[in-house]
Amino acid sequence: AARRARRRKVELVLVAGGDGTVRAVCSTLAGTGLPIAILPIGTGNLLARNLGVPMDLAEALDSAFEATPRTIDIIELRADGSDPEYSLVLAGMGADASMISETNPDLKKVVGPAAYVMAAVQAANRPPFPATITIDHGETLARTPAMCLVANVGYLQGSFALVPDAVPDDGLLDVLIASPRNAAGWAAITSRVLTRSPDAPGVERAQAKRVVFETDADVPYQIDGDAVGRCRRLEASVLPASVTVMAP
């Protein structure tokens, strides 16, 4: 459907779905200038929330025609040198991907994002993994993280900010490396998210145009809340002002 819209050069594309559907359409229409309006009927709807799109469907439909076109960035990802995949919210390796892959899909439909909390308890017990991280063309960092993230937006839901500096139109991707040493470290990171504190022990953040995560063994990775698979090398780069969305 997105490819047909691209060929026909329509005036407006309405996307009814969650972040996965929105990602598929936006990546197909990237670079065309065709305006995209989101009707958020998924579970997380994180891109819509970060753009201020109303969660009420009728209000979102009104906004689709009344809002102002706005260009935002998209993140291009390559896992183990494969064909590019794209993210508009956040992607990562490690505990976040394990959490998502272990979330019961039926439970997710019933209780929404709260289902992730139950899986997060299990994912937090996973051991960290050795990794080398190269940000832009700087030096390579050696770390033992539990989770490596790249973000295009910062808020998970409401006022919960995982990456508070991330905005979708600054031409940069935001990097978060979480290396908690124990359960207390995970608790500190969780407290940081809930209180919107910019820093916490075991958390490193940076902004860049490109980042590469490399590991010694296969690590699960996710894109915009979808578990994709496992990889040893994940390269992320920002494509500035690639997608036009209707934002209040």
Tab-separated table of N, CA and C in Angstrom, residues 40-209:
chain	number	residue	atom	x	y	z
A	40	PRO	N	-3.035	6.176	15.764
A	40	PRO	CA	-2.381	5.235	16.677
A	40	PRO	C	-3.342	4.184	17.244
A	41	ILE	N	-3.288	2.992	16.682
A	41	ILE	CA	-4.147	1.913	17.183
A	41	ILE	C	-3.311	0.698	17.593
A	42	GLY	N	-2.009	0.907	17.825
A	42	GLY	CA	-1.152	-0.173	18.275
A	42	GLY	C	-1.089	-0.237	19.792
A	43	THR	N	-0.108	-0.974	20.321
A	43	THR	CA	0.046	-1.122	21.765
A	43	THR	C	0.860	0.014	22.367
A	44	GLY	N	2.032	0.274	21.800
A	44	GLY	CA	2.895	1.304	22.357
A	44	GLY	C	2.655	2.683	21.776
A	45	ASN	N	2.574	2.755	20.434
A	45	ASN	CA	2.363	4.030	19.727
A	45	ASN	C	3.391	5.080	20.166
A	46	LEU	N	4.657	4.661	20.285
A	46	LEU	CA	5.664	5.550	20.861
A	46	LEU	C	5.991	6.731	19.959
A	47	LEU	N	6.064	6.531	18.652
A	47	LEU	CA	6.348	7.659	17.776
A	47	LEU	C	5.213	8.673	17.851
A	48	ALA	N	3.980	8.202	17.788
A	48	ALA	CA	2.831	9.105	17.873
A	48	ALA	C	2.850	9.890	19.176
A	49	ARG	N	3.139	9.214	20.287
A	49	ARG	CA	3.177	9.897	21.585
A	49	ARG	C	4.251	10.975	21.604
A	50	ASN	N	5.423	10.667	21.053
A	50	ASN	CA	6.508	11.633	21.058
A	50	ASN	C	6.244	12.811	20.132
A	51	LEU	N	5.409	12.615	19.125
A	51	LEU	CA	5.062	13.703	18.208
A	51	LEU	C	3.855	14.498	18.684
A	52	GLY	N	3.205	14.045	19.769
A	52	GLY	CA	2.031	14.742	20.269
A	52	GLY	C	0.742	14.403	19.555
A	53	VAL	N	0.730	13.302	18.817
A	53	VAL	CA	-0.498	12.874	18.136
A	53	VAL	C	-1.494	12.398	19.189
A	54	PRO	N	-2.759	12.826	19.128
A	54	PRO	CA	-3.742	12.384	20.128
A	54	PRO	C	-3.921	10.873	20.090
A	55	MET	N	-4.086	10.278	21.269
A	55	MET	CA	-4.327	8.848	21.346
A	55	MET	C	-5.783	8.488	21.038
A	56	ASP	N	-6.690	9.462	21.141
A	56	ASP	CA	-8.080	9.239	20.752
A	56	ASP	C	-8.156	9.200	19.234
A	57	LEU	N	-8.779	8.148	18.692
A	57	LEU	CA	-8.756	7.944	17.245
A	57	LEU	C	-9.442	9.074	16.491
A	58	ALA	N	-10.591	9.539	16.995
A	58	ALA	CA	-11.307	10.624	16.320
A	58	ALA	C	-10.470	11.904	16.315
A	59	GLU	N	-9.824	12.198	17.444
A	59	GLU	CA	-8.977	13.390	17.510
A	59	GLU	C	-7.752	13.243	16.610
A	60	ALA	N	-7.212	12.030	16.548
A	60	ALA	CA	-6.059	11.802	15.675
A	60	ALA	C	-6.439	12.000	14.220
A	61	LEU	N	-7.659	11.612	13.851
A	61	LEU	CA	-8.112	11.794	12.473
A	61	LEU	C	-8.259	13.275	12.154
A	62	ASP	N	-8.811	14.044	13.096
A	62	ASP	CA	-8.889	15.495	12.898
A	62	ASP	C	-7.492	16.082	12.731
A	63	SER	N	-6.574	15.634	13.582
A	63	SER	CA	-5.209	16.144	13.538
A	63	SER	C	-4.533	15.818	12.214
A	64	ALA	N	-4.891	14.677	11.636
A	64	ALA	CA	-4.273	14.264	10.372
A	64	ALA	C	-4.471	15.309	9.287
A	65	PHE	N	-5.612	15.989	9.309
A	65	PHE	CA	-5.917	16.971	8.266
A	65	PHE	C	-5.620	18.399	8.690
A	66	GLU	N	-5.504	18.630	10.001
A	66	GLU	CA	-5.333	19.996	10.489
A	66	GLU	C	-3.915	20.308	10.943
A	67	ALA	N	-3.112	19.288	11.179
A	67	ALA	CA	-1.763	19.504	11.715
A	67	ALA	C	-0.822	20.044	10.641
A	68	THR	N	0.380	20.350	11.066
A	68	THR	CA	1.385	20.937	10.176
A	68	THR	C	2.399	19.878	9.756
A	69	PRO	N	2.755	19.814	8.476
A	69	PRO	CA	3.806	18.868	8.062
A	69	PRO	C	5.132	19.201	8.749
A	70	ARG	N	5.844	18.154	9.183
A	70	ARG	CA	7.103	18.300	9.888
A	70	ARG	C	8.049	17.209	9.436
A	71	THR	N	9.271	17.554	9.118
A	71	THR	CA	10.237	16.535	8.714
A	71	THR	C	10.971	16.005	9.949
A	72	ILE	N	11.147	14.694	9.984
A	72	ILE	CA	11.876	14.061	11.080
A	72	ILE	C	12.935	13.120	10.520
A	73	ASP	N	13.857	12.745	11.385
A	73	ASP	CA	14.941	11.845	10.997
A	73	ASP	C	14.462	10.396	11.028
A	74	ILE	N	15.259	9.542	10.409
A	74	ILE	CA	15.053	8.099	10.495
A	74	ILE	C	16.428	7.470	10.708
A	75	ILE	N	16.483	6.369	11.423
A	75	ILE	CA	17.749	5.688	11.694
A	75	ILE	C	17.863	4.462	10.803
A	76	GLU	N	18.961	4.381	10.065
A	76	GLU	CA	19.239	3.205	9.229
A	76	GLU	C	20.110	2.236	10.017
A	77	LEU	N	19.726	0.956	10.014
A	77	LEU	CA	20.427	-0.079	10.765
A	77	LEU	C	20.885	-1.191	9.840
A	78	ARG	N	22.060	-1.701	10.104
A	78	ARG	CA	22.561	-2.877	9.385
A	78	ARG	C	23.090	-3.870	10.411
A	79	ALA	N	22.497	-5.042	10.443
A	79	ALA	CA	22.904	-6.093	11.370
A	79	ALA	C	23.781	-7.094	10.635
A	80	ASP	N	25.021	-7.238	11.076
A	80	ASP	CA	25.973	-8.153	10.445
A	80	ASP	C	26.099	-7.890	8.947
A	81	GLY	N	26.035	-6.622	8.566
A	81	GLY	CA	26.217	-6.247	7.169
A	81	GLY	C	25.059	-6.573	6.261
A	82	SER	N	23.896	-6.855	6.812
A	82	SER	CA	22.733	-7.231	6.007
A	82	SER	C	22.128	-6.005	5.338
A	83	ASP	N	21.039	-6.225	4.581
A	83	ASP	CA	20.319	-5.119	3.973
A	83	ASP	C	19.819	-4.173	5.058
A	84	PRO	N	19.657	-2.893	4.740
A	84	PRO	CA	19.271	-1.929	5.775
A	84	PRO	C	17.860	-2.154	6.310
A	85	GLU	N	17.721	-1.912	7.601
A	85	GLU	CA	16.427	-1.844	8.261
A	85	GLU	C	16.334	-0.451	8.872
A	86	TYR	N	15.138	-0.061	9.305
A	86	TYR	CA	14.965	1.326	9.713
A	86	TYR	C	14.229	1.422	11.050
A	87	SER	N	14.568	2.472	11.797
A	87	SER	CA	13.950	2.730	13.086
A	87	SER	C	13.537	4.190	13.153
A	88	LEU	N	12.356	4.421	13.721
A	88	LEU	CA	11.904	5.789	13.992
A	88	LEU	C	11.802	6.068	15.483
A	89	VAL	N	11.866	5.029	16.315
A	89	VAL	CA	11.716	5.192	17.757
A	89	VAL	C	13.045	4.872	18.437
A	90	LEU	N	13.323	3.603	18.653
A	90	LEU	CA	14.611	3.203	19.211
A	90	LEU	C	14.885	1.742	18.867
A	91	ALA	N	16.166	1.435	18.781
A	91	ALA	CA	16.606	0.076	18.492
A	91	ALA	C	17.743	-0.249	19.434
A	92	GLY	N	17.965	-1.545	19.664
A	92	GLY	CA	19.032	-1.881	20.583
A	92	GLY	C	19.362	-3.352	20.639
A	93	MET	N	20.445	-3.629	21.348
A	93	MET	CA	20.929	-4.992	21.571
A	93	MET	C	20.931	-5.279	23.065
A	94	GLY	N	20.636	-6.523	23.423
A	94	GLY	CA	20.774	-6.934	24.807
A	94	GLY	C	19.469	-7.102	25.531
A	95	ALA	N	19.407	-6.563	26.766
A	95	ALA	CA	18.286	-6.831	27.663
A	95	ALA	C	16.967	-6.346	27.100
A	96	ASP	N	16.969	-5.207	26.388
A	96	ASP	CA	15.701	-4.703	25.845
A	96	ASP	C	15.140	-5.659	24.801
A	97	ALA	N	16.016	-6.205	23.959
A	97	ALA	CA	15.557	-7.149	22.939
A	97	ALA	C	15.085	-8.450	23.579
A	98	SER	N	15.799	-8.909	24.627
A	98	SER	CA	15.361	-10.112	25.334
A	98	SER	C	13.991	-9.899	25.954
A	99	MET	N	13.803	-8.722	26.535
A	99	MET	CA	12.525	-8.398	27.160
A	99	MET	C	11.385	-8.469	26.157
A	100	ILE	N	11.609	-7.873	24.999
A	100	ILE	CA	10.558	-7.832	23.978
A	100	ILE	C	10.266	-9.226	23.446
A	101	SER	N	11.317	-10.018	23.213
A	101	SER	CA	11.100	-11.355	22.663
A	101	SER	C	10.380	-12.264	23.646
A	102	GLU	N	10.507	-11.964	24.952
A	102	GLU	CA	9.894	-12.798	25.969
A	102	GLU	C	8.533	-12.284	26.435
A	103	THR	N	8.082	-11.168	25.854
A	103	THR	CA	6.772	-10.637	26.222
A	103	THR	C	5.676	-11.457	25.562
A	104	ASN	N	4.749	-11.936	26.354
A	104	ASN	CA	3.632	-12.731	25.844
A	104	ASN	C	2.754	-11.857	24.951
A	105	PRO	N	2.615	-12.195	23.653
A	105	PRO	CA	1.838	-11.337	22.755
A	105	PRO	C	0.365	-11.222	23.140
A	106	ASP	N	-0.212	-12.289	23.691
A	106	ASP	CA	-1.607	-12.215	24.115
A	106	ASP	C	-1.763	-11.281	25.310
A	107	LEU	N	-0.794	-11.373	26.247
A	107	LEU	CA	-0.837	-10.477	27.395
A	107	LEU	C	-0.642	-9.032	26.960
A	108	LYS	N	0.219	-8.835	25.989
A	108	LYS	CA	0.484	-7.487	25.484
A	108	LYS	C	-0.786	-6.857	24.926
A	109	LYS	N	-1.625	-7.662	24.248
A	109	LYS	CA	-2.861	-7.131	23.692
A	109	LYS	C	-3.825	-6.693	24.787
A	110	VAL	N	-3.774	-7.402	25.925
A	110	VAL	CA	-4.728	-7.131	26.996
A	110	VAL	C	-4.283	-5.960	27.870
A	111	VAL	N	-3.014	-5.982	28.307
A	111	VAL	CA	-2.575	-4.979	29.279
A	111	VAL	C	-1.638	-3.947	28.684
A	112	GLY	N	-1.298	-4.059	27.397
A	112	GLY	CA	-0.484	-3.045	26.745
A	112	GLY	C	0.953	-3.030	27.230
A	113	PRO	N	1.567	-1.828	27.342
A	113	PRO	CA	2.980	-1.742	27.714
A	113	PRO	C	3.308	-2.365	29.060
A	114	ALA	N	2.317	-2.525	29.942
A	114	ALA	CA	2.591	-3.127	31.249
A	114	ALA	C	3.106	-4.554	31.113
A	115	ALA	N	2.803	-5.211	29.987
A	115	ALA	CA	3.294	-6.574	29.783
A	115	ALA	C	4.812	-6.620	29.729
A	116	TYR	N	5.434	-5.538	29.292
A	116	TYR	CA	6.892	-5.508	29.220
A	116	TYR	C	7.525	-5.574	30.610
A	117	VAL	N	6.819	-5.040	31.600
A	117	VAL	CA	7.377	-5.015	32.951
A	117	VAL	C	7.619	-6.436	33.441
A	118	MET	N	6.678	-7.330	33.168
A	118	MET	CA	6.802	-8.713	33.623
A	118	MET	C	7.996	-9.394	32.947
A	119	ALA	N	8.171	-9.124	31.660
A	119	ALA	CA	9.312	-9.713	30.951
A	119	ALA	C	10.617	-9.052	31.359
A	120	ALA	N	10.566	-7.775	31.750
A	120	ALA	CA	11.790	-7.061	32.115
A	120	ALA	C	12.450	-7.678	33.345
A	121	VAL	N	11.658	-8.216	34.252
A	121	VAL	CA	12.216	-8.859	35.449
A	121	VAL	C	13.105	-10.024	35.049
A	122	GLN	N	12.658	-10.791	34.057
A	122	GLN	CA	13.459	-11.921	33.592
A	122	GLN	C	14.674	-11.431	32.806
A	123	ALA	N	14.474	-10.422	31.947
A	123	ALA	CA	15.569	-9.935	31.114
A	123	ALA	C	16.678	-9.310	31.945
A	124	ALA	N	16.320	-8.698	33.060
A	124	ALA	CA	17.310	-8.028	33.903
A	124	ALA	C	18.287	-9.017	34.526
A	125	ASN	N	17.910	-10.282	34.562
A	125	ASN	CA	18.794	-11.309	35.126
A	125	ASN	C	19.767	-11.870	34.104
A	126	ARG	N	19.644	-11.441	32.855
A	126	ARG	CA	20.565	-11.935	31.838
A	126	ARG	C	21.961	-11.362	32.062
A	127	PRO	N	23.004	-12.148	31.814
A	127	PRO	CA	24.362	-11.637	32.013
A	127	PRO	C	24.711	-10.586	30.967
A	128	PRO	N	25.589	-9.644	31.303
A	128	PRO	CA	26.055	-8.663	30.319
A	128	PRO	C	26.944	-9.324	29.279
A	129	PHE	N	27.303	-8.569	28.256
A	129	PHE	CA	28.099	-9.130	27.160
A	129	PHE	C	29.245	-8.176	26.817
A	130	PRO	N	30.425	-8.701	26.504
A	130	PRO	CA	31.529	-7.832	26.092
A	130	PRO	C	31.206	-7.189	24.744
A	131	ALA	N	31.527	-5.904	24.612
A	131	ALA	CA	31.234	-5.199	23.362
A	131	ALA	C	32.268	-4.109	23.131
A	132	THR	N	32.509	-3.824	21.859
A	132	THR	CA	33.275	-2.641	21.479
A	132	THR	C	32.326	-1.689	20.773
A	133	ILE	N	32.450	-0.415	21.080
A	133	ILE	CA	31.497	0.592	20.606
A	133	ILE	C	32.282	1.722	19.963
A	134	THR	N	31.965	2.012	18.708
A	134	THR	CA	32.620	3.100	17.990
A	134	THR	C	31.588	4.165	17.683
A	135	ILE	N	31.790	5.365	18.197
A	135	ILE	CA	30.858	6.468	18.009
A	135	ILE	C	31.447	7.435	17.005
A	136	ASP	N	30.698	7.674	15.909
A	136	ASP	CA	31.206	8.433	14.766
A	136	ASP	C	32.543	7.828	14.347
A	137	HIS	N	33.573	8.650	14.196
A	137	HIS	CA	34.867	8.107	13.795
A	137	HIS	C	35.885	8.260	14.928
A	138	GLY	N	35.392	8.229	16.154
A	138	GLY	CA	36.264	8.362	17.306
A	138	GLY	C	36.884	7.046	17.712
A	139	GLU	N	37.444	7.046	18.900
A	139	GLU	CA	38.100	5.838	19.377
A	139	GLU	C	37.071	4.760	19.722
A	140	THR	N	37.526	3.523	19.703
A	140	THR	CA	36.660	2.399	20.042
A	140	THR	C	36.671	2.185	21.549
A	141	LEU	N	35.467	2.094	22.132
A	141	LEU	CA	35.317	1.909	23.573
A	141	LEU	C	35.069	0.441	23.874
A	142	ALA	N	35.696	-0.069	24.903
A	142	ALA	CA	35.457	-1.439	25.356
A	142	ALA	C	34.554	-1.383	26.581
A	143	ARG	N	33.416	-2.060	26.516
A	143	ARG	CA	32.449	-2.054	27.606
A	143	ARG	C	31.884	-3.459	27.801
A	144	THR	N	31.210	-3.657	28.933
A	144	THR	CA	30.485	-4.905	29.185
A	144	THR	C	29.048	-4.529	29.546
A	145	PRO	N	28.251	-4.160	28.557
A	145	PRO	CA	26.904	-3.658	28.834
A	145	PRO	C	25.874	-4.779	28.932
A	146	ALA	N	24.758	-4.430	29.526
A	146	ALA	CA	23.584	-5.291	29.472
A	146	ALA	C	22.670	-4.865	28.342
A	147	MET	N	22.839	-3.605	27.898
A	147	MET	CA	21.939	-3.069	26.885
A	147	MET	C	22.612	-1.910	26.169
A	148	CYS	N	22.516	-1.900	24.841
A	148	CYS	CA	22.995	-0.793	24.011
A	148	CYS	C	21.840	-0.307	23.155
A	149	LEU	N	21.567	0.995	23.201
A	149	LEU	CA	20.421	1.539	22.482
A	149	LEU	C	20.828	2.696	21.578
A	150	VAL	N	20.098	2.843	20.476
A	150	VAL	CA	20.118	4.076	19.691
A	150	VAL	C	18.678	4.573	19.630
A	151	ALA	N	18.496	5.863	19.826
A	151	ALA	CA	17.143	6.407	19.941
A	151	ALA	C	16.950	7.587	19.004
A	152	ASN	N	15.746	7.665	18.445
A	152	ASN	CA	15.329	8.810	17.643
A	152	ASN	C	14.401	9.706	18.451
A	153	VAL	N	13.709	9.120	19.431
A	153	VAL	CA	12.863	9.870	20.363
A	153	VAL	C	13.158	9.368	21.773
A	154	GLY	N	12.732	10.142	22.781
A	154	GLY	CA	13.190	9.847	24.123
A	154	GLY	C	12.191	9.285	25.093
A	155	TYR	N	10.880	9.480	24.827
A	155	TYR	CA	9.883	9.138	25.838
A	155	TYR	C	9.241	7.790	25.550
A	156	LEU	N	9.065	7.002	26.602
A	156	LEU	CA	8.435	5.696	26.479
A	156	LEU	C	6.921	5.818	26.551
A	157	GLN	N	6.440	6.510	27.581
A	157	GLN	CA	5.007	6.705	27.752
A	157	GLN	C	4.815	7.809	28.782
A	158	GLY	N	3.911	8.723	28.492
A	158	GLY	CA	3.693	9.818	29.421
A	158	GLY	C	4.971	10.602	29.637
A	159	SER	N	5.400	10.714	30.895
A	159	SER	CA	6.596	11.486	31.222
A	159	SER	C	7.815	10.606	31.459
A	160	PHE	N	7.726	9.296	31.127
A	160	PHE	CA	8.844	8.390	31.335
A	160	PHE	C	9.851	8.578	30.201
A	161	ALA	N	10.997	9.145	30.530
A	161	ALA	CA	12.001	9.453	29.513
A	161	ALA	C	13.182	8.500	29.642
A	162	LEU	N	13.355	7.619	28.683
A	162	LEU	CA	14.506	6.720	28.685
A	162	LEU	C	15.742	7.443	28.179
A	163	VAL	N	15.569	8.246	27.127
A	163	VAL	CA	16.676	9.012	26.548
A	163	VAL	C	16.197	10.460	26.439
A	164	PRO	N	16.313	11.233	27.512
A	164	PRO	CA	15.637	12.537	27.573
A	164	PRO	C	16.092	13.554	26.540
A	165	ASP	N	17.307	13.417	26.006
A	165	ASP	CA	17.796	14.398	25.034
A	165	ASP	C	17.382	14.084	23.595
A	166	ALA	N	16.797	12.930	23.367
A	166	ALA	CA	16.513	12.509	21.990
A	166	ALA	C	15.300	13.252	21.437
A	167	VAL	N	15.497	13.905	20.314
A	167	VAL	CA	14.400	14.541	19.577
A	167	VAL	C	14.510	14.093	18.123
A	168	PRO	N	13.384	13.988	17.421
A	168	PRO	CA	13.409	13.329	16.116
A	168	PRO	C	13.827	14.200	14.937
A	169	ASP	N	14.219	15.443	15.192
A	169	ASP	CA	14.543	16.297	14.048
A	169	ASP	C	15.835	17.091	14.243
A	170	ASP	N	16.784	16.520	15.015
A	170	ASP	CA	18.043	17.233	15.256
A	170	ASP	C	19.187	16.728	14.394
A	171	GLY	N	18.920	15.756	13.510
A	171	GLY	CA	19.975	15.232	12.650
A	171	GLY	C	20.964	14.354	13.371
A	172	LEU	N	20.613	13.897	14.584
A	172	LEU	CA	21.504	13.064	15.390
A	172	LEU	C	20.736	11.868	15.939
A	173	LEU	N	21.458	10.786	16.190
A	173	LEU	CA	20.888	9.685	16.955
A	173	LEU	C	21.485	9.738	18.355
A	174	ASP	N	20.714	9.317	19.333
A	174	ASP	CA	21.166	9.319	20.712
A	174	ASP	C	21.554	7.907	21.119
A	175	VAL	N	22.711	7.774	21.740
A	175	VAL	CA	23.258	6.486	22.147
A	175	VAL	C	23.135	6.354	23.655
A	176	LEU	N	22.666	5.193	24.107
A	176	LEU	CA	22.606	4.896	25.537
A	176	LEU	C	23.243	3.530	25.761
A	177	ILE	N	24.215	3.479	26.662
A	177	ILE	CA	24.884	2.230	27.027
A	177	ILE	C	24.643	1.995	28.513
A	178	ALA	N	23.943	0.917	28.836
A	178	ALA	CA	23.622	0.607	30.229
A	178	ALA	C	24.461	-0.577	30.689
A	179	SER	N	25.256	-0.355	31.735
A	179	SER	CA	26.137	-1.407	32.253
A	179	SER	C	25.942	-1.568	33.756
A	180	PRO	N	24.738	-1.950	34.198
A	180	PRO	CA	24.519	-2.152	35.631
A	180	PRO	C	25.295	-3.374	36.117
A	181	ARG	N	25.865	-3.269	37.312
A	181	ARG	CA	26.658	-4.369	37.842
A	181	ARG	C	25.822	-5.418	38.565
A	182	ASN	N	24.638	-5.010	39.028
A	182	ASN	CA	23.813	-5.922	39.800
A	182	ASN	C	22.378	-5.425	39.805
A	183	ALA	N	21.549	-6.057	40.627
A	183	ALA	CA	20.136	-5.668	40.700
A	183	ALA	C	19.981	-4.225	41.164
A	184	ALA	N	20.862	-3.786	42.060
A	184	ALA	CA	20.793	-2.403	42.530
A	184	ALA	C	21.059	-1.432	41.381
A	185	GLY	N	21.951	-1.834	40.461
A	185	GLY	CA	22.216	-1.002	39.297
A	185	GLY	C	20.999	-0.865	38.404
A	186	TRP	N	20.285	-1.988	38.199
A	186	TRP	CA	19.039	-1.927	37.417
A	186	TRP	C	18.019	-1.036	38.113
A	187	ALA	N	17.947	-1.117	39.438
A	187	ALA	CA	17.007	-0.285	40.182
A	187	ALA	C	17.330	1.197	40.001
A	188	ALA	N	18.614	1.529	39.982
A	188	ALA	CA	19.017	2.921	39.795
A	188	ALA	C	18.636	3.421	38.408
A	189	ILE	N	18.795	2.560	37.407
A	189	ILE	CA	18.423	2.944	36.045
A	189	ILE	C	16.917	3.141	35.949
A	190	THR	N	16.160	2.226	36.561
A	190	THR	CA	14.700	2.359	36.546
A	190	THR	C	14.268	3.640	37.244
A	191	SER	N	14.878	3.951	38.370
A	191	SER	CA	14.561	5.176	39.092
A	191	SER	C	14.868	6.399	38.246
A	192	ARG	N	15.970	6.322	37.498
A	192	ARG	CA	16.334	7.432	36.617
A	192	ARG	C	15.258	7.682	35.570
A	193	VAL	N	14.722	6.615	34.997
A	193	VAL	CA	13.676	6.763	33.981
A	193	VAL	C	12.425	7.387	34.599
A	194	LEU	N	12.042	6.893	35.780
A	194	LEU	CA	10.807	7.362	36.410
A	194	LEU	C	10.905	8.811	36.858
A	195	THR	N	12.100	9.243	37.276
A	195	THR	CA	12.264	10.601	37.787
A	195	THR	C	12.792	11.562	36.729
A	196	ARG	N	13.021	11.054	35.509
A	196	ARG	CA	13.519	11.878	34.399
A	196	ARG	C	14.884	12.478	34.714
A	197	SER	N	15.661	11.789	35.526
A	197	SER	CA	17.010	12.234	35.831
A	197	SER	C	17.902	11.976	34.625
A	198	PRO	N	18.768	12.914	34.259
A	198	PRO	CA	19.579	12.733	33.044
A	198	PRO	C	20.645	11.657	33.146
A	199	ASP	N	21.099	11.347	34.361
A	199	ASP	CA	22.200	10.401	34.502
A	199	ASP	C	21.946	9.444	35.661
A	200	ALA	N	22.636	8.301	35.599
A	200	ALA	CA	22.582	7.312	36.672
A	200	ALA	C	23.855	6.493	36.610
A	201	PRO	N	24.278	5.909	37.724
A	201	PRO	CA	25.470	5.056	37.699
A	201	PRO	C	25.290	3.914	36.696
A	202	GLY	N	26.317	3.678	35.917
A	202	GLY	CA	26.251	2.595	34.945
A	202	GLY	C	25.603	2.956	33.634
A	203	VAL	N	25.260	4.233	33.440
A	203	VAL	CA	24.636	4.663	32.191
A	203	VAL	C	25.533	5.697	31.514
A	204	GLU	N	25.838	5.456	30.238
A	204	GLU	CA	26.596	6.419	29.433
A	204	GLU	C	25.733	6.836	28.251
A	205	ARG	N	25.779	8.134	27.923
A	205	ARG	CA	24.987	8.642	26.815
A	205	ARG	C	25.858	9.481	25.888
A	206	ALA	N	25.479	9.521	24.624
A	206	ALA	CA	26.190	10.336	23.653
A	206	ALA	C	25.255	10.628	22.488
A	207	GLN	N	25.618	11.617	21.691
A	207	GLN	CA	24.905	11.917	20.451
A	207	GLN	C	25.886	11.783	19.293
A	208	ALA	N	25.397	11.271	18.183
A	208	ALA	CA	26.292	10.996	17.059
A	208	ALA	C	25.486	10.906	15.767
A	209	LYS	N	26.208	10.818	14.684
A	209	LYS	CA	25.579	10.545	13.394
A	209	LYS	C	25.671	9.065	13.039
